[in-house]
mmCIF file with all atom_site columns, C-alpha atoms in Angstrom:
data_model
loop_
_atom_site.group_PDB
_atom_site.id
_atom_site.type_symbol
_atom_site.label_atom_id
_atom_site.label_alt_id
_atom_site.label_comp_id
_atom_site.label_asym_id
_atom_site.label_entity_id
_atom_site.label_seq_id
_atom_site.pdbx_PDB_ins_code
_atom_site.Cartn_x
_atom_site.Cartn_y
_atom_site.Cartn_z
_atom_site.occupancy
_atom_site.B_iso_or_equiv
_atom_site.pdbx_formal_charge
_atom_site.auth_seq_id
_atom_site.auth_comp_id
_atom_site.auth_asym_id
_atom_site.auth_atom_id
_atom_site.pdbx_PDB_model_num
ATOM 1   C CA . UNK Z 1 1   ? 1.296   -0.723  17.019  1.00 0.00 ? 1   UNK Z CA 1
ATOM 2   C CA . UNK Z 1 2   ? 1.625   -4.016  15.551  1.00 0.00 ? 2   UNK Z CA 1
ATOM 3   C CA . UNK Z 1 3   ? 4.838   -5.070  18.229  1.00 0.00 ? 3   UNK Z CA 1
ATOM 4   C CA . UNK Z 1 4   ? 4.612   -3.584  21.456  1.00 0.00 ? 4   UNK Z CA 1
ATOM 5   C CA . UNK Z 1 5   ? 8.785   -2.901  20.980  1.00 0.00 ? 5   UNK Z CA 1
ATOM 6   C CA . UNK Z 1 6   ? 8.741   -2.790  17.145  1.00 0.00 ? 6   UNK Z CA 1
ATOM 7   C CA . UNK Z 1 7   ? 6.095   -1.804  15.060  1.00 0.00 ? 7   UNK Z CA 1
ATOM 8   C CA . UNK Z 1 8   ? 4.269   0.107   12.045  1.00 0.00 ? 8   UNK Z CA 1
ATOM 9   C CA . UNK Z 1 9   ? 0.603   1.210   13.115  1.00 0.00 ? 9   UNK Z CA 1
ATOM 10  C CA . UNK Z 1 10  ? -0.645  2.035   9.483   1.00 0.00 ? 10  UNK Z CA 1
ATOM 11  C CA . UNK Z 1 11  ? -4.191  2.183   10.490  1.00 0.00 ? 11  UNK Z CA 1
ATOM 12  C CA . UNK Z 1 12  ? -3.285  6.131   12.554  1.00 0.00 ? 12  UNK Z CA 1
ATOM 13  C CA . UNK Z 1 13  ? -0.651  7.053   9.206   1.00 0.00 ? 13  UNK Z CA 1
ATOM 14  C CA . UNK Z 1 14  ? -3.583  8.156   7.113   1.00 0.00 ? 14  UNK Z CA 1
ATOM 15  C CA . UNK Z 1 15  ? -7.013  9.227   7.100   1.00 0.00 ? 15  UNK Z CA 1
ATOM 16  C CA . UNK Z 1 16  ? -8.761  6.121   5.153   1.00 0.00 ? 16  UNK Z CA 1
ATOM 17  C CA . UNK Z 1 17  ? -9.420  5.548   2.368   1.00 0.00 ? 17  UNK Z CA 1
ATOM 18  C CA . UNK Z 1 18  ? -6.359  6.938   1.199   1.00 0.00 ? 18  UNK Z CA 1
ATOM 19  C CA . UNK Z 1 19  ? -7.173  8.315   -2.409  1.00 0.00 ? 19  UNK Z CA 1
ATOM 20  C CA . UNK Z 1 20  ? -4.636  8.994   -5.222  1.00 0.00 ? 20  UNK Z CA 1
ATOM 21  C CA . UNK Z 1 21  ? -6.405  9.995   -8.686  1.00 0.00 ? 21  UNK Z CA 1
ATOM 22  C CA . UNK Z 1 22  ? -5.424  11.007  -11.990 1.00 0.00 ? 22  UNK Z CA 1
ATOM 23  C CA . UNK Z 1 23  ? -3.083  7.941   -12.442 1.00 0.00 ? 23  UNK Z CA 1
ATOM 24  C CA . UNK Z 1 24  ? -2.219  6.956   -15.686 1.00 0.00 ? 24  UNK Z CA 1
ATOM 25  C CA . UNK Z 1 25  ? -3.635  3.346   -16.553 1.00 0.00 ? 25  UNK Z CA 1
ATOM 26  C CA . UNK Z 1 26  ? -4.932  0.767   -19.306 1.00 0.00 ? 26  UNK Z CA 1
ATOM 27  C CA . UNK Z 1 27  ? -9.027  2.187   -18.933 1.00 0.00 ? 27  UNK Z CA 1
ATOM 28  C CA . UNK Z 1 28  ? -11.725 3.693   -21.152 1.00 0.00 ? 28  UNK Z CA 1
ATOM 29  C CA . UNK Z 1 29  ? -10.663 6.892   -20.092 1.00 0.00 ? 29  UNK Z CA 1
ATOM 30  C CA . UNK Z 1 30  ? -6.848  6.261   -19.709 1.00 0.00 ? 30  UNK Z CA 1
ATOM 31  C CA . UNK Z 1 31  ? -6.995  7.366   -16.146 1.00 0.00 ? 31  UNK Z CA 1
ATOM 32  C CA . UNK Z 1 32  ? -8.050  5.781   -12.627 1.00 0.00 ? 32  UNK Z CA 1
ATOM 33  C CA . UNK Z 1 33  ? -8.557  6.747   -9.348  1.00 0.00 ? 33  UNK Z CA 1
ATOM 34  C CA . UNK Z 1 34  ? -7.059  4.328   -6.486  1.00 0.00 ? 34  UNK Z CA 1
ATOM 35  C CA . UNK Z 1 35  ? -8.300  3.902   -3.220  1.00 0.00 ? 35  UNK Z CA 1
ATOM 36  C CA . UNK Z 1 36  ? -6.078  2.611   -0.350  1.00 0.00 ? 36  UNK Z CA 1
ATOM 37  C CA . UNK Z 1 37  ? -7.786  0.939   3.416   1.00 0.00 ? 37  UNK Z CA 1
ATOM 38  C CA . UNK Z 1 38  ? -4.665  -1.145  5.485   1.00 0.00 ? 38  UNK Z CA 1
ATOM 39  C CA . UNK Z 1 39  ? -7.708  -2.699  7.031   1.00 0.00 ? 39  UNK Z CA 1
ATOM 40  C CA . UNK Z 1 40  ? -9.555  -3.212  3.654   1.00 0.00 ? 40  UNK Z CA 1
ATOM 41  C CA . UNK Z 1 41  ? -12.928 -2.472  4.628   1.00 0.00 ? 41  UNK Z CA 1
ATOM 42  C CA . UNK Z 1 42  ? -13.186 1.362   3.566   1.00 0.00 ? 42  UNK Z CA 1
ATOM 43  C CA . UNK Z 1 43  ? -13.195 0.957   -0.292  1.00 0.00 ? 43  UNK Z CA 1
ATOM 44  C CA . UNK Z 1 44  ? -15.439 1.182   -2.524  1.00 0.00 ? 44  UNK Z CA 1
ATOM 45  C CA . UNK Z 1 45  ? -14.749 -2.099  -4.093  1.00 0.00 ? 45  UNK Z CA 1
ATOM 46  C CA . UNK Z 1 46  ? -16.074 -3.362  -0.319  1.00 0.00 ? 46  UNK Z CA 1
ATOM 47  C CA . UNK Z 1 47  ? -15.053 -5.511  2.370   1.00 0.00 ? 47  UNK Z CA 1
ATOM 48  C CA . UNK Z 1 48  ? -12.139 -7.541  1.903   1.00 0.00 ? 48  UNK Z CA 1
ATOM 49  C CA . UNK Z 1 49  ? -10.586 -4.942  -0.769  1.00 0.00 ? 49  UNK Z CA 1
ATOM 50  C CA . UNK Z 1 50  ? -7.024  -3.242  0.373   1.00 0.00 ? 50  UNK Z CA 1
ATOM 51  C CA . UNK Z 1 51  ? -6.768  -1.182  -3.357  1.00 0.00 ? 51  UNK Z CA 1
ATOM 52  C CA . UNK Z 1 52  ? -9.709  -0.553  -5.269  1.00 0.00 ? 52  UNK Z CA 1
ATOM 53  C CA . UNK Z 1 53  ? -8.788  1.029   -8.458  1.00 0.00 ? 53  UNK Z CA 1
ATOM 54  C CA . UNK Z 1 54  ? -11.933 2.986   -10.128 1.00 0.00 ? 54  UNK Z CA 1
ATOM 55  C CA . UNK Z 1 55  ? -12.308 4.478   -14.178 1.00 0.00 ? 55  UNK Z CA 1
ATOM 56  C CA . UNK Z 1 56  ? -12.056 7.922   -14.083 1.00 0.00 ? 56  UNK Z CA 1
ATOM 57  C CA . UNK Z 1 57  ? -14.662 7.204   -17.013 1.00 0.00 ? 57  UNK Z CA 1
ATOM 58  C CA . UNK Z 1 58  ? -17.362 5.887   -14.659 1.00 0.00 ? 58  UNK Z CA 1
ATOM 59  C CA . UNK Z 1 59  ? -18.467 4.053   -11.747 1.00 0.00 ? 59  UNK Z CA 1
ATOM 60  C CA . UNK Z 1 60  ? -16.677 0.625   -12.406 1.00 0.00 ? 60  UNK Z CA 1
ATOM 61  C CA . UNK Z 1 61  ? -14.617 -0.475  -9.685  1.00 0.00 ? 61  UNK Z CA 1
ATOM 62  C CA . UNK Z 1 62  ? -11.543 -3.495  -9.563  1.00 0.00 ? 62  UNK Z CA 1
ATOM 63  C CA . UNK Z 1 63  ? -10.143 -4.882  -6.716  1.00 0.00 ? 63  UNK Z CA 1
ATOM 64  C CA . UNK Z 1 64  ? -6.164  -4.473  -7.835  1.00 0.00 ? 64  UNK Z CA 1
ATOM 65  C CA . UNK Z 1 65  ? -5.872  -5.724  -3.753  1.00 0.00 ? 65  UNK Z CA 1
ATOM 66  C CA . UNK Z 1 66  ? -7.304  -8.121  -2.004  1.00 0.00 ? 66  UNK Z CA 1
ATOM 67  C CA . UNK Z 1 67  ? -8.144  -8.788  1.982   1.00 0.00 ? 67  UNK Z CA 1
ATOM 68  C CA . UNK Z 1 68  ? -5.780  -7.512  4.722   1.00 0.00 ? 68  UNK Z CA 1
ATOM 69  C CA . UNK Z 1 69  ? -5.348  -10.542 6.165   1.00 0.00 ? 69  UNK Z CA 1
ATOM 70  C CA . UNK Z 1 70  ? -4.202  -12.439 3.337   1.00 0.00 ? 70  UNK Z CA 1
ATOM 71  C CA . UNK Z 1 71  ? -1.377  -9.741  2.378   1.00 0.00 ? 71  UNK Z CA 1
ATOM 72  C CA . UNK Z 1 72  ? 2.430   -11.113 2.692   1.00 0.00 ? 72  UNK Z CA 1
ATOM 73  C CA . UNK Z 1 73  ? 4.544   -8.725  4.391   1.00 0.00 ? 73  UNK Z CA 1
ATOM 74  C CA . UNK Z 1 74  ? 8.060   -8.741  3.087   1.00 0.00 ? 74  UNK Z CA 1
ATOM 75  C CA . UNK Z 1 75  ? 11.260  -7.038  4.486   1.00 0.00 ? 75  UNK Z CA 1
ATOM 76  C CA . UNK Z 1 76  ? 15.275  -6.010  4.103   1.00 0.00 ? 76  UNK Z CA 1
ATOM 77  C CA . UNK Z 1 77  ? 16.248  -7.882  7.533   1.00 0.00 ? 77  UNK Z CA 1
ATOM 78  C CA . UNK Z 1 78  ? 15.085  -10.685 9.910   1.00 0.00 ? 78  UNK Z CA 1
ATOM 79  C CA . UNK Z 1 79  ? 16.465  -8.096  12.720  1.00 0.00 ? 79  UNK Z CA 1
ATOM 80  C CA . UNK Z 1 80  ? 13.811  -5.371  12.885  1.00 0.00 ? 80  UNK Z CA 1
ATOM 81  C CA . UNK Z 1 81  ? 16.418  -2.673  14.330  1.00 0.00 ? 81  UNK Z CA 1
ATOM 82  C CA . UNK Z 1 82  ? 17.902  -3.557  10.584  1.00 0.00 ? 82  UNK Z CA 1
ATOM 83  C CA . UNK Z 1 83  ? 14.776  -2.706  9.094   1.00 0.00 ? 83  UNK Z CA 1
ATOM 84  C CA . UNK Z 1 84  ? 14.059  0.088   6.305   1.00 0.00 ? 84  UNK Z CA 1
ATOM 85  C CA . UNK Z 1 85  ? 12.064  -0.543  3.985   1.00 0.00 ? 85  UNK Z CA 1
ATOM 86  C CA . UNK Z 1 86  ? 9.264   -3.409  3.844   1.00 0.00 ? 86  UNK Z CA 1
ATOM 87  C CA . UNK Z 1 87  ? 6.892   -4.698  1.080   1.00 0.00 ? 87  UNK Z CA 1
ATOM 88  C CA . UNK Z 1 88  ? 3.190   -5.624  1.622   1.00 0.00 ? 88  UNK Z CA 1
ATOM 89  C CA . UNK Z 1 89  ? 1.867   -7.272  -1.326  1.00 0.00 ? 89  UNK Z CA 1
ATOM 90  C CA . UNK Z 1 90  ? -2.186  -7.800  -1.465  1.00 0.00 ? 90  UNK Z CA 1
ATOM 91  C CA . UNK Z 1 91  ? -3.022  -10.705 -4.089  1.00 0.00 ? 91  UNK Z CA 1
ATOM 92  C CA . UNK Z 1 92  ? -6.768  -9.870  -5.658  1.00 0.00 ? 92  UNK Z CA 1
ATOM 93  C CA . UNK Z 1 93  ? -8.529  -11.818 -7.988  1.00 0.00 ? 93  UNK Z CA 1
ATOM 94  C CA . UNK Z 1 94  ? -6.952  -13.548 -10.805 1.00 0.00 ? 94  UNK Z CA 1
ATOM 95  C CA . UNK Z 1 95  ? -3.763  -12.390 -11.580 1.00 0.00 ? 95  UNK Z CA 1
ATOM 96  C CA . UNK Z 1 96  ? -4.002  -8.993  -10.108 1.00 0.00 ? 96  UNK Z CA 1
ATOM 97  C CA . UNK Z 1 97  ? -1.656  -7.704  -6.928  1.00 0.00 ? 97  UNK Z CA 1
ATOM 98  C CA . UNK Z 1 98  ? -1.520  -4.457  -5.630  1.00 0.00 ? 98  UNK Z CA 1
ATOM 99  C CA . UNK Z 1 99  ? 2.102   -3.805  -3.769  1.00 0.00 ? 99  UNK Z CA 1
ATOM 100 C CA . UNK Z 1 100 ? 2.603   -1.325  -1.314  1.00 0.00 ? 100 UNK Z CA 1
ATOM 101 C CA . UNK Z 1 101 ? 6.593   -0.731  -0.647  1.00 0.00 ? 101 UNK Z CA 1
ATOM 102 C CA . UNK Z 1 102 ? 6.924   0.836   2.499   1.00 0.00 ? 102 UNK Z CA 1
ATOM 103 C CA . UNK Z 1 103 ? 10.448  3.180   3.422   1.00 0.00 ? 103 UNK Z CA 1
ATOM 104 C CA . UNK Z 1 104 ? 11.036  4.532   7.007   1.00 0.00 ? 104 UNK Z CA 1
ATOM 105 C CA . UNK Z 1 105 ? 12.425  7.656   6.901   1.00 0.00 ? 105 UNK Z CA 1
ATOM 106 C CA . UNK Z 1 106 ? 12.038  11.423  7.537   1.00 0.00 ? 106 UNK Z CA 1
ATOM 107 C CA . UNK Z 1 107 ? 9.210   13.725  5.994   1.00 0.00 ? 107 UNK Z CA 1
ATOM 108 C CA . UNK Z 1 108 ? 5.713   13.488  6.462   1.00 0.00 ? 108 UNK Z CA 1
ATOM 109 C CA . UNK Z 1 109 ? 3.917   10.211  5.700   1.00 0.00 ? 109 UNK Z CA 1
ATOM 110 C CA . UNK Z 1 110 ? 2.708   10.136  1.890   1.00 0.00 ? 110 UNK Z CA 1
ATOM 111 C CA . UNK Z 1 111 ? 1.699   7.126   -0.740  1.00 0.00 ? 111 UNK Z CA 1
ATOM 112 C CA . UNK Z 1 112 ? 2.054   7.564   -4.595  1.00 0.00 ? 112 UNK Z CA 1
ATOM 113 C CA . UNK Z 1 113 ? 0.293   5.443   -7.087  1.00 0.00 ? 113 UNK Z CA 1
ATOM 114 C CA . UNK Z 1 114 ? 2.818   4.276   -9.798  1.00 0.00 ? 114 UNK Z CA 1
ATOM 115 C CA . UNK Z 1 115 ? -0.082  3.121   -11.997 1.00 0.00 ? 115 UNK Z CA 1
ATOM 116 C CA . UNK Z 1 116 ? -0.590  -0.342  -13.428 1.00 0.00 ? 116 UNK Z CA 1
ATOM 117 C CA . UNK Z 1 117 ? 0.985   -2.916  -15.480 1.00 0.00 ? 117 UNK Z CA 1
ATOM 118 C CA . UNK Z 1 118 ? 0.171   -4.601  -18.001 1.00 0.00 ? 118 UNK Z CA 1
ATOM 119 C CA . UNK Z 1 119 ? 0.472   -7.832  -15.961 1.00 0.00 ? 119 UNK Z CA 1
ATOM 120 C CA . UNK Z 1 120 ? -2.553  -6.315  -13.670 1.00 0.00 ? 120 UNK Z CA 1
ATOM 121 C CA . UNK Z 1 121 ? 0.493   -5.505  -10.982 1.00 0.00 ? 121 UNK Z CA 1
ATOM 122 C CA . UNK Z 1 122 ? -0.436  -1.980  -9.164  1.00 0.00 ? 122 UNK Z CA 1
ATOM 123 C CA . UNK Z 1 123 ? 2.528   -0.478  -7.417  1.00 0.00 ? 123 UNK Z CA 1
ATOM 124 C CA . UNK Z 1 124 ? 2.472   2.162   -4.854  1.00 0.00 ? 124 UNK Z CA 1
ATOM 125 C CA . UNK Z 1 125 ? 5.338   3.819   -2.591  1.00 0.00 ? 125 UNK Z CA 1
ATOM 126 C CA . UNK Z 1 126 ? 4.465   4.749   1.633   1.00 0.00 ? 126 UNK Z CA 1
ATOM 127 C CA . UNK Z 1 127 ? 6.846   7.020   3.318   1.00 0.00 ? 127 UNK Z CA 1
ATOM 128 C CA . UNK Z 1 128 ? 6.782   6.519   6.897   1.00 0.00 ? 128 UNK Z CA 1
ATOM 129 C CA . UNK Z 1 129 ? 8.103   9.052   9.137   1.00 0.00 ? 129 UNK Z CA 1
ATOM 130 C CA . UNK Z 1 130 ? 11.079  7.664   10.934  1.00 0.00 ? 130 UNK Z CA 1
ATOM 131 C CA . UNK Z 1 131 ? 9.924   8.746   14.445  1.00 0.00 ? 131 UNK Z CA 1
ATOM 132 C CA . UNK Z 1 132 ? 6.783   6.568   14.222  1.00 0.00 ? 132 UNK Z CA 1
ATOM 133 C CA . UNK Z 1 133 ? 8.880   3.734   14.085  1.00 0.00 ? 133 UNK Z CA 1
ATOM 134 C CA . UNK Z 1 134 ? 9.790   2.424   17.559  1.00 0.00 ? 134 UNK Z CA 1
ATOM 135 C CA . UNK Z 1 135 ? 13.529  2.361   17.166  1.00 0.00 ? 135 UNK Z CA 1
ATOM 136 C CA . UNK Z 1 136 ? 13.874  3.724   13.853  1.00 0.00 ? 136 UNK Z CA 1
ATOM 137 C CA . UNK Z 1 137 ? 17.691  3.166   12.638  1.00 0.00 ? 137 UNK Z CA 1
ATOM 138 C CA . UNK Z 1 138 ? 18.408  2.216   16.441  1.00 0.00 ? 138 UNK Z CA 1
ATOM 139 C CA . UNK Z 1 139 ? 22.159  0.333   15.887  1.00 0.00 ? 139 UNK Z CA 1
ATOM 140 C CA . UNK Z 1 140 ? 22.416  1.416   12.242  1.00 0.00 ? 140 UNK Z CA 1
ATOM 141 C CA . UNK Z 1 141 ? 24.138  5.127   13.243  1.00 0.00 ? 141 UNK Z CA 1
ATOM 142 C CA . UNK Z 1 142 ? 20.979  7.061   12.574  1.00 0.00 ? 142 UNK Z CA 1
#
């Protein structure tokens, strides 16, 4: 995990790269295919790509998100007992983001591609099972 005590270990959630296709978009085709890495190294944009977003159309690939390590991680609470829901936005190129919002709660984990906007934003929804949390809900009556 990320925190020994508290923590989200995306990189055992999925088996990488996560890849979502069919999703509606502004291409040739009218369609892309995305491809998710939480390390960014298993696109096929390349290294240092988090979401690579690919024309159903042909072999063209974007990088909607950029490196790992220069994603801001934003949250509900300072207190992570409080926490249940966080955002992890991955700036690319330009003007284009990819944002992953990420909910702890039951079900199996799962991310959906909400296609792009016409500001080049690329938003995508993660459930995380509650139970891989360490202290999921813990104080919040859950």
């Amino acid at each position: 995990g990320i925190n020994a005590e508290y923590g989200i270990d995306l990189a055992n959630m999925f088996a990488y790269p996560v890849v979502m296709s069919q999703i509606p978009g502004n291409s040739p085709s009218g369609y892309y295919t995305y491809y998710y890495d939480c390390a960014g190294h298993r696109t096929p944009c390349g290294p240092g790509v988090a979401v690579c977003q690919r024309d159903m159309s042909g072999p063209v690939t974007y990088a909607a998100g950029g490196a790992a390590e220069k994603a801001l991680w934003f949250t509900n609470s300072f207190n992570p007992v409080g926490v249940s829901f966080l955002k992890i936005s991955y700036p690319s190129t330009f003007l284009r983001q990819a944002t992953v919002t990420v909910s702890l709660g039951s079900g199996p984990a799962k991310l959906v591609a909400h296609g792009e906007q016409v500001t080049e934003q690329y938003d995508f929804s993660m459930n995380v099972p509650c139970q891989d949390y360490v202290k999921c809900g813990e104080g919040e009556g859950e």
